[in-house]
PDB file of C-alpha atoms and ligand atoms in Angstrom:
ATOM      1  CA  UNK A   1     -18.491   4.081  20.116  1.00  0.00           C
ATOM      2  CA  UNK A   2     -17.789   5.454  16.649  1.00  0.00           C
ATOM      3  CA  UNK A   3     -14.151   5.234  15.624  1.00  0.00           C
ATOM      4  CA  UNK A   4     -12.396   8.556  15.180  1.00  0.00           C
ATOM      5  CA  UNK A   5     -10.486   8.513  11.929  1.00  0.00           C
ATOM      6  CA  UNK A   6      -8.065  10.742  10.124  1.00  0.00           C
ATOM      7  CA  UNK A   7      -7.781  10.328   6.326  1.00  0.00           C
ATOM      8  CA  UNK A   8      -4.330  11.091   4.841  1.00  0.00           C
ATOM      9  CA  UNK A   9      -4.081  12.203   1.247  1.00  0.00           C
ATOM     10  CA  UNK A  10      -1.544  13.766  -1.124  1.00  0.00           C
ATOM     11  CA  UNK A  11      -3.549  14.557  -4.225  1.00  0.00           C
ATOM     12  CA  UNK A  12      -6.806  13.871  -5.998  1.00  0.00           C
ATOM     13  CA  UNK A  13      -8.574  12.351  -3.070  1.00  0.00           C
ATOM     14  CA  UNK A  14     -11.115  10.168  -4.958  1.00  0.00           C
ATOM     15  CA  UNK A  15     -10.900   7.349  -2.394  1.00  0.00           C
ATOM     16  CA  UNK A  16     -11.300   9.921   0.399  1.00  0.00           C
ATOM     17  CA  UNK A  17     -14.386  11.311  -1.264  1.00  0.00           C
ATOM     18  CA  UNK A  18     -15.958   7.859  -1.470  1.00  0.00           C
ATOM     19  CA  UNK A  19     -15.264   7.274   2.213  1.00  0.00           C
ATOM     20  CA  UNK A  20     -16.720  10.697   3.102  1.00  0.00           C
ATOM     21  CA  UNK A  21     -19.904   9.791   1.185  1.00  0.00           C
ATOM     22  CA  UNK A  22     -20.216   6.522   3.062  1.00  0.00           C
ATOM     23  CA  UNK A  23     -19.657   8.306   6.384  1.00  0.00           C
ATOM     24  CA  UNK A  24     -22.249  10.931   5.507  1.00  0.00           C
ATOM     25  CA  UNK A  25     -25.054   8.581   4.597  1.00  0.00           C
ATOM     26  CA  UNK A  26     -23.841   5.052   3.832  1.00  0.00           C
ATOM     27  CA  UNK A  27     -22.241   1.990   5.330  1.00  0.00           C
ATOM     28  CA  UNK A  28     -19.819   3.883   7.525  1.00  0.00           C
ATOM     29  CA  UNK A  29     -22.458   6.256   8.987  1.00  0.00           C
ATOM     30  CA  UNK A  30     -22.742   4.573  12.371  1.00  0.00           C
ATOM     31  CA  UNK A  31     -19.220   3.258  12.522  1.00  0.00           C
ATOM     32  CA  UNK A  32     -16.839   6.203  12.332  1.00  0.00           C
ATOM     33  CA  UNK A  33     -16.435   9.878  12.114  1.00  0.00           C
ATOM     34  CA  UNK A  34     -13.832  11.716  10.034  1.00  0.00           C
ATOM     35  CA  UNK A  35     -12.111  13.963  12.506  1.00  0.00           C
ATOM     36  CA  UNK A  36      -9.600  15.278  10.020  1.00  0.00           C
ATOM     37  CA  UNK A  37      -8.393  15.103   6.419  1.00  0.00           C
ATOM     38  CA  UNK A  38      -4.654  15.616   6.413  1.00  0.00           C
ATOM     39  CA  UNK A  39      -2.288  16.262   3.559  1.00  0.00           C
ATOM     40  CA  UNK A  40       1.429  16.546   3.193  1.00  0.00           C
ATOM     41  CA  UNK A  41       0.928  18.694   0.085  1.00  0.00           C
ATOM     42  CA  UNK A  42      -0.826  22.065   0.214  1.00  0.00           C
ATOM     43  CA  UNK A  43      -1.886  21.676  -3.441  1.00  0.00           C
ATOM     44  CA  UNK A  44      -3.786  18.390  -2.883  1.00  0.00           C
ATOM     45  CA  UNK A  45      -7.134  18.740  -4.660  1.00  0.00           C
ATOM     46  CA  UNK A  46      -8.731  16.434  -2.102  1.00  0.00           C
ATOM     47  CA  UNK A  47      -8.451  19.174   0.584  1.00  0.00           C
ATOM     48  CA  UNK A  48     -10.991  21.296  -1.270  1.00  0.00           C
ATOM     49  CA  UNK A  49     -13.298  18.324  -1.638  1.00  0.00           C
ATOM     50  CA  UNK A  50     -13.010  17.547   2.072  1.00  0.00           C
ATOM     51  CA  UNK A  51     -13.923  21.124   3.004  1.00  0.00           C
ATOM     52  CA  UNK A  52     -16.969  20.938   0.756  1.00  0.00           C
ATOM     53  CA  UNK A  53     -18.122  18.049   3.021  1.00  0.00           C
ATOM     54  CA  UNK A  54     -17.567  20.279   6.016  1.00  0.00           C
ATOM     55  CA  UNK A  55     -14.630  18.196   7.232  1.00  0.00           C
ATOM     56  CA  UNK A  56     -11.736  19.771   9.112  1.00  0.00           C
ATOM     57  CA  UNK A  57      -8.553  19.753   7.033  1.00  0.00           C
ATOM     58  CA  UNK A  58      -4.897  20.393   7.775  1.00  0.00           C
ATOM     59  CA  UNK A  59      -1.668  20.325   5.874  1.00  0.00           C
ATOM     60  CA  UNK A  60       1.935  20.031   6.982  1.00  0.00           C
ATOM     61  CA  UNK A  61       4.153  20.359   4.002  1.00  0.00           C
ATOM     62  CA  UNK A  62       6.642  17.498   3.814  1.00  0.00           C
ATOM     63  CA  UNK A  63       8.709  18.836   0.928  1.00  0.00           C
ATOM     64  CA  UNK A  64      12.392  19.208   1.920  1.00  0.00           C
ATOM     65  CA  UNK A  65      11.784  17.797   5.402  1.00  0.00           C
ATOM     66  CA  UNK A  66      13.625  14.925   6.973  1.00  0.00           C
ATOM     67  CA  UNK A  67      11.250  11.909   7.091  1.00  0.00           C
ATOM     68  CA  UNK A  68      11.443  11.459  10.821  1.00  0.00           C
ATOM     69  CA  UNK A  69      11.114  15.187  11.625  1.00  0.00           C
ATOM     70  CA  UNK A  70       7.980  15.346   9.518  1.00  0.00           C
ATOM     71  CA  UNK A  71       6.517  12.236  11.140  1.00  0.00           C
ATOM     72  CA  UNK A  72       7.254  13.620  14.593  1.00  0.00           C
ATOM     73  CA  UNK A  73       5.473  16.806  13.699  1.00  0.00           C
ATOM     74  CA  UNK A  74       2.480  14.899  12.346  1.00  0.00           C
ATOM     75  CA  UNK A  75       2.310  12.665  15.461  1.00  0.00           C
ATOM     76  CA  UNK A  76       2.375  15.800  17.682  1.00  0.00           C
ATOM     77  CA  UNK A  77      -0.304  17.450  15.597  1.00  0.00           C
ATOM     78  CA  UNK A  78      -2.615  14.486  15.761  1.00  0.00           C
ATOM     79  CA  UNK A  79      -2.193  13.760  19.471  1.00  0.00           C
ATOM     80  CA  UNK A  80      -4.899  16.018  20.862  1.00  0.00           C
ATOM     81  CA  UNK A  81      -7.403  14.691  18.361  1.00  0.00           C
ATOM     82  CA  UNK A  82      -7.475  11.184  19.882  1.00  0.00           C
ATOM     83  CA  UNK A  83      -7.506   9.415  16.529  1.00  0.00           C
ATOM     84  CA  UNK A  84      -8.357   5.716  16.562  1.00  0.00           C
ATOM     85  CA  UNK A  85      -7.338   4.933  12.951  1.00  0.00           C
ATOM     86  CA  UNK A  86      -5.225   6.642  10.361  1.00  0.00           C
ATOM     87  CA  UNK A  87      -6.692   5.810   6.917  1.00  0.00           C
ATOM     88  CA  UNK A  88      -4.222   6.387   4.011  1.00  0.00           C
ATOM     89  CA  UNK A  89      -5.952   7.193   0.739  1.00  0.00           C
ATOM     90  CA  UNK A  90      -3.356   8.109  -1.868  1.00  0.00           C
ATOM     91  CA  UNK A  91      -0.855   9.362   0.723  1.00  0.00           C
ATOM     92  CA  UNK A  92       2.308   9.365  -1.292  1.00  0.00           C
ATOM     93  CA  UNK A  93       4.889   9.346   1.447  1.00  0.00           C
ATOM     94  CA  UNK A  94       6.470   6.453   3.266  1.00  0.00           C
ATOM     95  CA  UNK A  95       5.846   6.631   6.999  1.00  0.00           C
ATOM     96  CA  UNK A  96       8.844   6.032   9.215  1.00  0.00           C
ATOM     97  CA  UNK A  97       8.842   3.938  12.345  1.00  0.00           C
ATOM     98  CA  UNK A  98       8.343   7.147  14.310  1.00  0.00           C
ATOM     99  CA  UNK A  99       4.808   7.399  12.966  1.00  0.00           C
ATOM    100  CA  UNK A 100       4.068   3.640  12.465  1.00  0.00           C
ATOM    101  CA  UNK A 101       4.942   2.914  16.125  1.00  0.00           C
ATOM    102  CA  UNK A 102       2.760   5.713  17.405  1.00  0.00           C
ATOM    103  CA  UNK A 103      -0.245   4.192  15.617  1.00  0.00           C
ATOM    104  CA  UNK A 104       0.760   0.607  15.643  1.00  0.00           C
ATOM    105  CA  UNK A 105      -1.907  -1.664  14.125  1.00  0.00           C
ATOM    106  CA  UNK A 106      -4.124   1.392  13.523  1.00  0.00           C
ATOM    107  CA  UNK A 107      -2.864   2.609  10.149  1.00  0.00           C
ATOM    108  CA  UNK A 108      -4.721   1.290   7.066  1.00  0.00           C
ATOM    109  CA  UNK A 109      -3.805   1.677   3.400  1.00  0.00           C
ATOM    110  CA  UNK A 110      -5.309   0.801   0.017  1.00  0.00           C
ATOM    111  CA  UNK A 111      -2.910  -0.532  -2.583  1.00  0.00           C
ATOM    112  CA  UNK A 112      -3.959  -1.038  -6.214  1.00  0.00           C
ATOM    113  CA  UNK A 113      -2.357  -4.475  -6.535  1.00  0.00           C
ATOM    114  CA  UNK A 114      -1.837  -7.671  -4.631  1.00  0.00           C
ATOM    115  CA  UNK A 115       0.839  -6.522  -2.155  1.00  0.00           C
ATOM    116  CA  UNK A 116       2.460  -9.940  -2.369  1.00  0.00           C
ATOM    117  CA  UNK A 117       3.005  -9.372  -6.096  1.00  0.00           C
ATOM    118  CA  UNK A 118       3.738  -5.727  -6.483  1.00  0.00           C
ATOM    119  CA  UNK A 119       4.776  -3.030  -3.972  1.00  0.00           C
ATOM    120  CA  UNK A 120       5.341   0.715  -4.344  1.00  0.00           C
ATOM    121  CA  UNK A 121       3.968   3.163  -6.953  1.00  0.00           C
ATOM    122  CA  UNK A 122       2.906   2.305 -10.450  1.00  0.00           C
ATOM    123  CA  UNK A 123       0.746  -0.748  -9.830  1.00  0.00           C
ATOM    124  CA  UNK A 124      -1.748  -0.035 -12.623  1.00  0.00           C
ATOM    125  CA  UNK A 125       1.119   0.497 -15.060  1.00  0.00           C
ATOM    126  CA  UNK A 126       2.527  -2.821 -13.941  1.00  0.00           C
ATOM    127  CA  UNK A 127      -0.782  -4.596 -14.461  1.00  0.00           C
ATOM    128  CA  UNK A 128      -1.140  -2.984 -17.933  1.00  0.00           C
ATOM    129  CA  UNK A 129       2.384  -3.610 -19.079  1.00  0.00           C
ATOM    130  CA  UNK A 130       2.186  -7.262 -18.020  1.00  0.00           C
ATOM    131  CA  UNK A 131      -1.220  -7.645 -19.743  1.00  0.00           C
ATOM    132  CA  UNK A 132      -2.724  -9.086 -16.597  1.00  0.00           C
ATOM    133  CA  UNK A 133      -6.280 -10.386 -17.026  1.00  0.00           C
ATOM    134  CA  UNK A 134      -7.050  -9.648 -13.464  1.00  0.00           C
ATOM    135  CA  UNK A 135      -5.430  -7.754 -10.606  1.00  0.00           C
ATOM    136  CA  UNK A 136      -6.269  -7.350  -6.958  1.00  0.00           C
ATOM    137  CA  UNK A 137      -6.936  -4.315  -4.780  1.00  0.00           C
ATOM    138  CA  UNK A 138      -5.512  -4.803  -1.308  1.00  0.00           C
ATOM    139  CA  UNK A 139      -6.581  -3.123   1.920  1.00  0.00           C
ATOM    140  CA  UNK A 140      -3.878  -3.690   4.519  1.00  0.00           C
ATOM    141  CA  UNK A 141      -2.398  -2.544   7.781  1.00  0.00           C
ATOM    142  CA  UNK A 142       0.740  -0.511   7.434  1.00  0.00           C
ATOM    143  CA  UNK A 143       3.867  -1.760   9.127  1.00  0.00           C
ATOM    144  CA  UNK A 144       7.443  -0.478   8.927  1.00  0.00           C
ATOM    145  CA  UNK A 145       7.945  -1.775   5.375  1.00  0.00           C
ATOM    146  CA  UNK A 146       6.529  -0.554   2.060  1.00  0.00           C
ATOM    147  CA  UNK A 147       3.204  -2.380   1.333  1.00  0.00           C
ATOM    148  CA  UNK A 148       4.280  -5.288   3.499  1.00  0.00           C
ATOM    149  CA  UNK A 149       1.729  -5.134   6.407  1.00  0.00           C
ATOM    150  CA  UNK A 150      -0.974  -7.731   7.203  1.00  0.00           C
ATOM    151  CA  UNK A 151      -3.717  -7.943   4.566  1.00  0.00           C
ATOM    152  CA  UNK A 152      -7.208  -6.978   5.760  1.00  0.00           C
ATOM    153  CA  UNK A 153      -9.095  -7.756   2.542  1.00  0.00           C
ATOM    154  CA  UNK A 154      -8.575  -8.127  -1.195  1.00  0.00           C
ATOM    155  CA  UNK A 155     -10.883  -7.667  -4.172  1.00  0.00           C
ATOM    156  CA  UNK A 156     -10.320  -8.750  -7.743  1.00  0.00           C
ATOM    157  CA  UNK A 157     -10.500  -6.378 -10.691  1.00  0.00           C
ATOM    158  CA  UNK A 158     -11.363  -7.933 -14.079  1.00  0.00           C
ATOM    159  CA  UNK A 159      -9.040  -6.505 -16.665  1.00  0.00           C
ATOM    160  CA  UNK A 160     -10.066  -8.669 -19.597  1.00  0.00           C
ATOM    161  CA  UNK A 161     -10.500  -6.618 -22.742  1.00  0.00           C
ATOM    162  CA  UNK A 162      -8.813  -3.439 -21.522  1.00  0.00           C
ATOM    163  CA  UNK A 163      -6.868  -1.573 -24.219  1.00  0.00           C
ATOM    164  CA  UNK A 164      -5.372   1.396 -22.490  1.00  0.00           C
ATOM    165  CA  UNK A 165      -3.783   2.258 -19.115  1.00  0.00           C
ATOM    166  CA  UNK A 166      -6.624   4.680 -18.692  1.00  0.00           C
ATOM    167  CA  UNK A 167      -9.131   1.841 -18.827  1.00  0.00           C
ATOM    168  CA  UNK A 168      -7.126  -0.173 -16.346  1.00  0.00           C
ATOM    169  CA  UNK A 169      -7.127   2.737 -13.893  1.00  0.00           C
ATOM    170  CA  UNK A 170     -10.837   3.406 -14.369  1.00  0.00           C
ATOM    171  CA  UNK A 171     -11.820  -0.213 -13.671  1.00  0.00           C
ATOM    172  CA  UNK A 172      -9.419  -0.376 -10.744  1.00  0.00           C
ATOM    173  CA  UNK A 173     -10.601   2.889  -9.121  1.00  0.00           C
ATOM    174  CA  UNK A 174     -14.273   1.923  -9.477  1.00  0.00           C
ATOM    175  CA  UNK A 175     -13.455  -1.218  -7.373  1.00  0.00           C
ATOM    176  CA  UNK A 176     -11.245   0.782  -4.940  1.00  0.00           C
ATOM    177  CA  UNK A 177     -14.035   3.290  -4.275  1.00  0.00           C
ATOM    178  CA  UNK A 178     -16.558   0.704  -3.258  1.00  0.00           C
ATOM    179  CA  UNK A 179     -14.184  -1.735  -1.632  1.00  0.00           C
ATOM    180  CA  UNK A 180     -12.230   0.584   0.704  1.00  0.00           C
ATOM    181  CA  UNK A 181     -15.387   1.634   2.623  1.00  0.00           C
ATOM    182  CA  UNK A 182     -16.649  -1.989   2.716  1.00  0.00           C
ATOM    183  CA  UNK A 183     -13.330  -3.214   4.211  1.00  0.00           C
ATOM    184  CA  UNK A 184     -13.284  -0.332   6.729  1.00  0.00           C
ATOM    185  CA  UNK A 185     -16.903  -1.045   7.692  1.00  0.00           C
ATOM    186  CA  UNK A 186     -16.067  -4.702   8.360  1.00  0.00           C
ATOM    187  CA  UNK A 187     -13.027  -3.813  10.375  1.00  0.00           C
ATOM    188  CA  UNK A 188     -14.706  -1.114  12.470  1.00  0.00           C
ATOM    189  CA  UNK A 189     -17.783  -3.245  13.178  1.00  0.00           C
ATOM    190  CA  UNK A 190     -15.638  -6.150  14.310  1.00  0.00           C
ATOM    191  CA  UNK A 191     -13.703  -3.958  16.739  1.00  0.00           C
ATOM    192  CA  UNK A 192     -16.934  -2.355  18.057  1.00  0.00           C
ATOM    193  CA  UNK A 193     -18.430  -5.680  19.109  1.00  0.00           C
TER     194      UNK A 193
HETATM  195  C1  GRF B 201      -5.207   5.020  -5.567  1.00  0.00           C
HETATM  196  O1  GRF B 201      -5.035   4.225  -6.753  1.00  0.00           O
HETATM  197  C2  GRF B 201      -4.750   4.317  -4.360  1.00  0.00           C
HETATM  198  O2  GRF B 201      -4.954   2.938  -4.360  1.00  0.00           O
HETATM  199  C3  GRF B 201      -3.250   4.571  -4.362  1.00  0.00           C
HETATM  200  O3  GRF B 201      -3.175   5.917  -4.829  1.00  0.00           O
HETATM  201  C4  GRF B 201      -4.266   6.265  -5.621  1.00  0.00           C
HETATM  202  C5  GRF B 201      -4.949   7.449  -4.984  1.00  0.00           C
HETATM  203  O4  GRF B 201      -5.969   7.951  -5.688  1.00  0.00           O
HETATM  204  N1  GRF B 201      -2.680   4.360  -3.035  1.00  0.00           N
HETATM  205  P1  GRF B 201      -6.975   9.010  -5.036  1.00  0.00           P
HETATM  206  O5  GRF B 201      -6.134  10.147  -4.498  1.00  0.00           O
HETATM  207  O6  GRF B 201      -7.723   8.324  -3.958  1.00  0.00           O
HETATM  208  O7  GRF B 201      -7.904   9.488  -6.150  1.00  0.00           O
END
């Protein structure tokens, strides 16, 4: 049975777009279907991209809302869709235990650093400022902490020779785009067997 996934975004949605391509005709084709692309920001550019793929989109604005109230609303909204996995792809909001417990062990995130070394936002800036020769992209389960959940897979990014933050981001994102779908494919095929 294909996994039913919801992709959560807050902005650009380039990771979401890569996943949608792999679901449409690549390594995720037989493994999952994207039931919903969900945003906490109505202005997220990724929503438009998702619609161009013919995917159902929804937004519940989080601005000004209590964290737990928002999460309760999101859980209630998702419930009838029978989602197997929530895939965070640039979702810029910390999920409270209300949400994490509802989808325990079924929320996945991509973080642009080794989560043991750097948590939170600004990971590419951190790599650039510290002149790292390599960094790691981490795909991990989400627990109740910030970027503290069990690691699913990691992939190295070679940063030798980069001169600007832009270049760091470009190299990192190129790895993210391929790697997120690969990690999801491995996870979904394991749990299908
Ligand atoms: C990515 O770098 C991702 O790792 C991080 O936020 C960024 C989102 O970019 N969590 P996009 O919205 O997927 O283009």
